[in-house]
Amino acid sequence: MTPEKLANNFNRCCDWEERYLYLIELGERLPSYPDAKMTAKYIVKGCQSKVWLDLSCDIESGTLIFLATSDAAIVKGLLALLRVAYHGKQPHEVRLFDIQAWFEALELKSHLTPGRTQGLDAIVKQVHEKLVTDEVLVS
């Protein structure tokens, strides 16, 4: 799914209750996260809920592998949104993608609690920091 298609699906929802349900559904579709990586090394700091994030780079294609999970259903849905935006993209594409403008198009932040917004920003920040510092390892 592309960010544009996801935005279209999201905006087809009648109201925010339906959008939250869609977010939860997206979160349920996330690939399973390995128990072995549910360690402090992969925790995202700045989130109220527990969030584990593992970024790596596919050796053949050079594209980003975005693997994440959370102990909260809505947050898992937000991680699914980020996966659509980042997974399978070249690092330079991730750097150029205006995630904040995409969030605005989804009217996302105006319907999240301040804590969820802060956590979402922390995840995005960590992705970009890892890309800038080349911490994304080739798998």
PDB file of C-alpha atoms in Angstrom:
ATOM      1  CA  MET A   1       0.000   0.000   0.000  1.00  0.00           C
ATOM      2  CA  THR A   2       1.243   3.507  -0.774  1.00  0.00           C
ATOM      3  CA  PRO A   3       0.916   6.531   1.514  1.00  0.00           C
ATOM      4  CA  GLU A   4      -1.544   8.027  -0.986  1.00  0.00           C
ATOM      5  CA  LYS A   5      -3.769   4.922  -1.023  1.00  0.00           C
ATOM      6  CA  LEU A   6      -3.698   4.729   2.759  1.00  0.00           C
ATOM      7  CA  ALA A   7      -4.661   8.413   2.990  1.00  0.00           C
ATOM      8  CA  ASN A   8      -7.569   7.790   0.591  1.00  0.00           C
ATOM      9  CA  ASN A   9      -8.753   4.810   2.651  1.00  0.00           C
ATOM     10  CA  PHE A  10      -8.353   6.763   5.875  1.00  0.00           C
ATOM     11  CA  ASN A  11     -10.270   9.766   4.575  1.00  0.00           C
ATOM     12  CA  ARG A  12     -13.129   7.546   3.353  1.00  0.00           C
ATOM     13  CA  CYS A  13     -13.949   6.727   6.951  1.00  0.00           C
ATOM     14  CA  CYS A  14     -17.115   8.525   8.050  1.00  0.00           C
ATOM     15  CA  ASP A  15     -15.846   9.797  11.387  1.00  0.00           C
ATOM     16  CA  TRP A  16     -12.969   9.519  13.813  1.00  0.00           C
ATOM     17  CA  GLU A  17     -14.401   6.499  15.570  1.00  0.00           C
ATOM     18  CA  GLU A  18     -14.242   4.644  12.256  1.00  0.00           C
ATOM     19  CA  ARG A  19     -10.714   5.951  11.642  1.00  0.00           C
ATOM     20  CA  TYR A  20      -9.564   4.683  15.039  1.00  0.00           C
ATOM     21  CA  LEU A  21     -11.030   1.275  14.199  1.00  0.00           C
ATOM     22  CA  TYR A  22      -9.175   1.364  10.872  1.00  0.00           C
ATOM     23  CA  LEU A  23      -5.942   2.243  12.692  1.00  0.00           C
ATOM     24  CA  ILE A  24      -6.435  -0.697  15.050  1.00  0.00           C
ATOM     25  CA  GLU A  25      -7.084  -2.982  12.071  1.00  0.00           C
ATOM     26  CA  LEU A  26      -3.883  -1.779  10.389  1.00  0.00           C
ATOM     27  CA  GLY A  27      -1.972  -2.444  13.590  1.00  0.00           C
ATOM     28  CA  GLU A  28      -3.297  -5.991  13.734  1.00  0.00           C
ATOM     29  CA  ARG A  29      -1.820  -6.569  10.260  1.00  0.00           C
ATOM     30  CA  LEU A  30       1.724  -5.588  11.251  1.00  0.00           C
ATOM     31  CA  PRO A  31       4.244  -8.373  10.721  1.00  0.00           C
ATOM     32  CA  SER A  32       5.025 -10.170  13.951  1.00  0.00           C
ATOM     33  CA  TYR A  33       7.878  -8.712  15.933  1.00  0.00           C
ATOM     34  CA  PRO A  34      10.474 -11.182  17.261  1.00  0.00           C
ATOM     35  CA  ASP A  35      10.379 -11.700  21.026  1.00  0.00           C
ATOM     36  CA  ALA A  36      14.190 -11.719  21.029  1.00  0.00           C
ATOM     37  CA  LYS A  37      14.150  -8.055  19.969  1.00  0.00           C
ATOM     38  CA  MET A  38      11.800  -6.907  22.714  1.00  0.00           C
ATOM     39  CA  THR A  39      14.745  -5.541  24.653  1.00  0.00           C
ATOM     40  CA  ALA A  40      15.893  -2.139  25.865  1.00  0.00           C
ATOM     41  CA  LYS A  41      18.072  -1.784  22.752  1.00  0.00           C
ATOM     42  CA  TYR A  42      14.956  -1.503  20.566  1.00  0.00           C
ATOM     43  CA  ILE A  43      12.708   0.564  22.867  1.00  0.00           C
ATOM     44  CA  VAL A  44      11.737   4.004  21.570  1.00  0.00           C
ATOM     45  CA  LYS A  45      12.229   6.606  24.284  1.00  0.00           C
ATOM     46  CA  GLY A  46       9.594   9.325  24.537  1.00  0.00           C
ATOM     47  CA  CYS A  47       6.530   7.108  24.127  1.00  0.00           C
ATOM     48  CA  GLN A  48       3.954   6.558  26.859  1.00  0.00           C
ATOM     49  CA  SER A  49       3.282   3.054  25.576  1.00  0.00           C
ATOM     50  CA  LYS A  50       6.042   0.545  25.029  1.00  0.00           C
ATOM     51  CA  VAL A  51       7.280   0.721  21.448  1.00  0.00           C
ATOM     52  CA  TRP A  52       9.962  -1.488  19.955  1.00  0.00           C
ATOM     53  CA  LEU A  53      11.533  -0.449  16.648  1.00  0.00           C
ATOM     54  CA  ASP A  54      14.031  -2.363  14.542  1.00  0.00           C
ATOM     55  CA  LEU A  55      15.324  -0.701  11.395  1.00  0.00           C
ATOM     56  CA  SER A  56      17.603  -2.463   8.980  1.00  0.00           C
ATOM     57  CA  CYS A  57      18.456  -2.310   5.321  1.00  0.00           C
ATOM     58  CA  ASP A  58      17.915  -5.084   2.779  1.00  0.00           C
ATOM     59  CA  ILE A  59      21.328  -6.084   1.443  1.00  0.00           C
ATOM     60  CA  GLU A  60      20.148  -6.672  -2.137  1.00  0.00           C
ATOM     61  CA  SER A  61      17.822  -3.731  -2.703  1.00  0.00           C
ATOM     62  CA  GLY A  62      19.222  -1.235  -0.201  1.00  0.00           C
ATOM     63  CA  THR A  63      15.699  -0.534   1.012  1.00  0.00           C
ATOM     64  CA  LEU A  64      14.612   0.065   4.575  1.00  0.00           C
ATOM     65  CA  ILE A  65      13.089  -2.753   6.600  1.00  0.00           C
ATOM     66  CA  PHE A  66      10.740  -1.231   9.187  1.00  0.00           C
ATOM     67  CA  LEU A  67       9.759  -3.656  11.910  1.00  0.00           C
ATOM     68  CA  ALA A  68       7.934  -2.404  14.989  1.00  0.00           C
ATOM     69  CA  THR A  69       5.345  -3.231  17.610  1.00  0.00           C
ATOM     70  CA  SER A  70       3.697  -1.781  20.691  1.00  0.00           C
ATOM     71  CA  ASP A  71       1.709  -2.920  23.688  1.00  0.00           C
ATOM     72  CA  ALA A  72      -1.099  -0.475  22.731  1.00  0.00           C
ATOM     73  CA  ALA A  73      -3.554  -1.082  19.869  1.00  0.00           C
ATOM     74  CA  ILE A  74      -3.754   2.537  18.635  1.00  0.00           C
ATOM     75  CA  VAL A  75       0.027   2.875  18.738  1.00  0.00           C
ATOM     76  CA  LYS A  76       0.374  -0.318  16.701  1.00  0.00           C
ATOM     77  CA  GLY A  77      -1.912   1.350  14.157  1.00  0.00           C
ATOM     78  CA  LEU A  78       0.314   4.419  14.111  1.00  0.00           C
ATOM     79  CA  LEU A  79       3.312   2.133  13.583  1.00  0.00           C
ATOM     80  CA  ALA A  80       1.457   0.567  10.654  1.00  0.00           C
ATOM     81  CA  LEU A  81       1.072   4.059   9.143  1.00  0.00           C
ATOM     82  CA  LEU A  82       4.803   4.643   9.531  1.00  0.00           C
ATOM     83  CA  ARG A  83       5.533   1.256   7.987  1.00  0.00           C
ATOM     84  CA  VAL A  84       3.537   2.279   4.899  1.00  0.00           C
ATOM     85  CA  ALA A  85       5.550   5.498   4.696  1.00  0.00           C
ATOM     86  CA  TYR A  86       8.999   3.971   5.312  1.00  0.00           C
ATOM     87  CA  HIS A  87       9.196   0.227   4.653  1.00  0.00           C
ATOM     88  CA  GLY A  88      10.702  -0.764   1.319  1.00  0.00           C
ATOM     89  CA  LYS A  89      11.932   2.752   0.595  1.00  0.00           C
ATOM     90  CA  GLN A  90      15.485   3.850  -0.101  1.00  0.00           C
ATOM     91  CA  PRO A  91      16.981   5.852   2.793  1.00  0.00           C
ATOM     92  CA  HIS A  92      17.046   9.027   0.672  1.00  0.00           C
ATOM     93  CA  GLU A  93      13.319   8.592  -0.085  1.00  0.00           C
ATOM     94  CA  VAL A  94      12.583   8.371   3.640  1.00  0.00           C
ATOM     95  CA  ARG A  95      14.578  11.542   4.286  1.00  0.00           C
ATOM     96  CA  LEU A  96      12.708  13.407   1.531  1.00  0.00           C
ATOM     97  CA  PHE A  97       9.195  12.222   2.445  1.00  0.00           C
ATOM     98  CA  ASP A  98       7.353  14.968   4.338  1.00  0.00           C
ATOM     99  CA  ILE A  99       5.801  12.835   7.046  1.00  0.00           C
ATOM    100  CA  GLN A 100       4.390  15.845   8.918  1.00  0.00           C
ATOM    101  CA  ALA A 101       2.502  17.014   5.808  1.00  0.00           C
ATOM    102  CA  TRP A 102       1.150  13.473   5.417  1.00  0.00           C
ATOM    103  CA  PHE A 103      -0.003  13.488   9.048  1.00  0.00           C
ATOM    104  CA  GLU A 104      -1.735  16.825   8.355  1.00  0.00           C
ATOM    105  CA  ALA A 105      -3.460  15.380   5.282  1.00  0.00           C
ATOM    106  CA  LEU A 106      -4.731  12.578   7.520  1.00  0.00           C
ATOM    107  CA  GLU A 107      -5.741  15.160  10.178  1.00  0.00           C
ATOM    108  CA  LEU A 108      -3.987  12.780  12.509  1.00  0.00           C
ATOM    109  CA  LYS A 109      -2.351  14.923  15.149  1.00  0.00           C
ATOM    110  CA  SER A 110      -5.453  16.984  15.828  1.00  0.00           C
ATOM    111  CA  HIS A 111      -7.217  13.774  16.893  1.00  0.00           C
ATOM    112  CA  LEU A 112      -4.476  12.226  19.006  1.00  0.00           C
ATOM    113  CA  THR A 113      -3.788  12.910  22.652  1.00  0.00           C
ATOM    114  CA  PRO A 114      -0.704  15.033  23.339  1.00  0.00           C
ATOM    115  CA  GLY A 115       1.042  11.934  24.686  1.00  0.00           C
ATOM    116  CA  ARG A 116       0.376   9.939  21.508  1.00  0.00           C
ATOM    117  CA  THR A 117       1.491  12.887  19.362  1.00  0.00           C
ATOM    118  CA  GLN A 118       4.710  13.174  21.355  1.00  0.00           C
ATOM    119  CA  GLY A 119       5.297   9.429  20.996  1.00  0.00           C
ATOM    120  CA  LEU A 120       4.665   9.504  17.250  1.00  0.00           C
ATOM    121  CA  ASP A 121       7.161  12.347  16.889  1.00  0.00           C
ATOM    122  CA  ALA A 122       9.694  10.378  18.972  1.00  0.00           C
ATOM    123  CA  ILE A 123       9.398   7.396  16.627  1.00  0.00           C
ATOM    124  CA  VAL A 124       9.820   9.561  13.510  1.00  0.00           C
ATOM    125  CA  LYS A 125      12.799  11.299  15.127  1.00  0.00           C
ATOM    126  CA  GLN A 126      14.444   7.978  15.936  1.00  0.00           C
ATOM    127  CA  VAL A 127      13.999   6.729  12.359  1.00  0.00           C
ATOM    128  CA  HIS A 128      15.657   9.845  10.955  1.00  0.00           C
ATOM    129  CA  GLU A 129      18.440   9.833  13.545  1.00  0.00           C
ATOM    130  CA  LYS A 130      19.284   6.234  12.683  1.00  0.00           C
ATOM    131  CA  LEU A 131      19.358   7.091   8.979  1.00  0.00           C
ATOM    132  CA  VAL A 132      21.583  10.126   9.533  1.00  0.00           C
ATOM    133  CA  THR A 133      24.013   8.247  11.769  1.00  0.00           C
ATOM    134  CA  ASP A 134      23.968   5.147   9.538  1.00  0.00           C
ATOM    135  CA  GLU A 135      22.725   2.998  12.411  1.00  0.00           C
ATOM    136  CA  VAL A 136      20.462   1.159   9.997  1.00  0.00           C
ATOM    137  CA  LEU A 137      22.287  -2.113   9.599  1.00  0.00           C
ATOM    138  CA  VAL A 138      22.301  -4.256   6.504  1.00  0.00           C
ATOM    139  CA  SER A 139      20.485  -7.507   7.178  1.00  0.00           C
TER     140      SER A 139
END
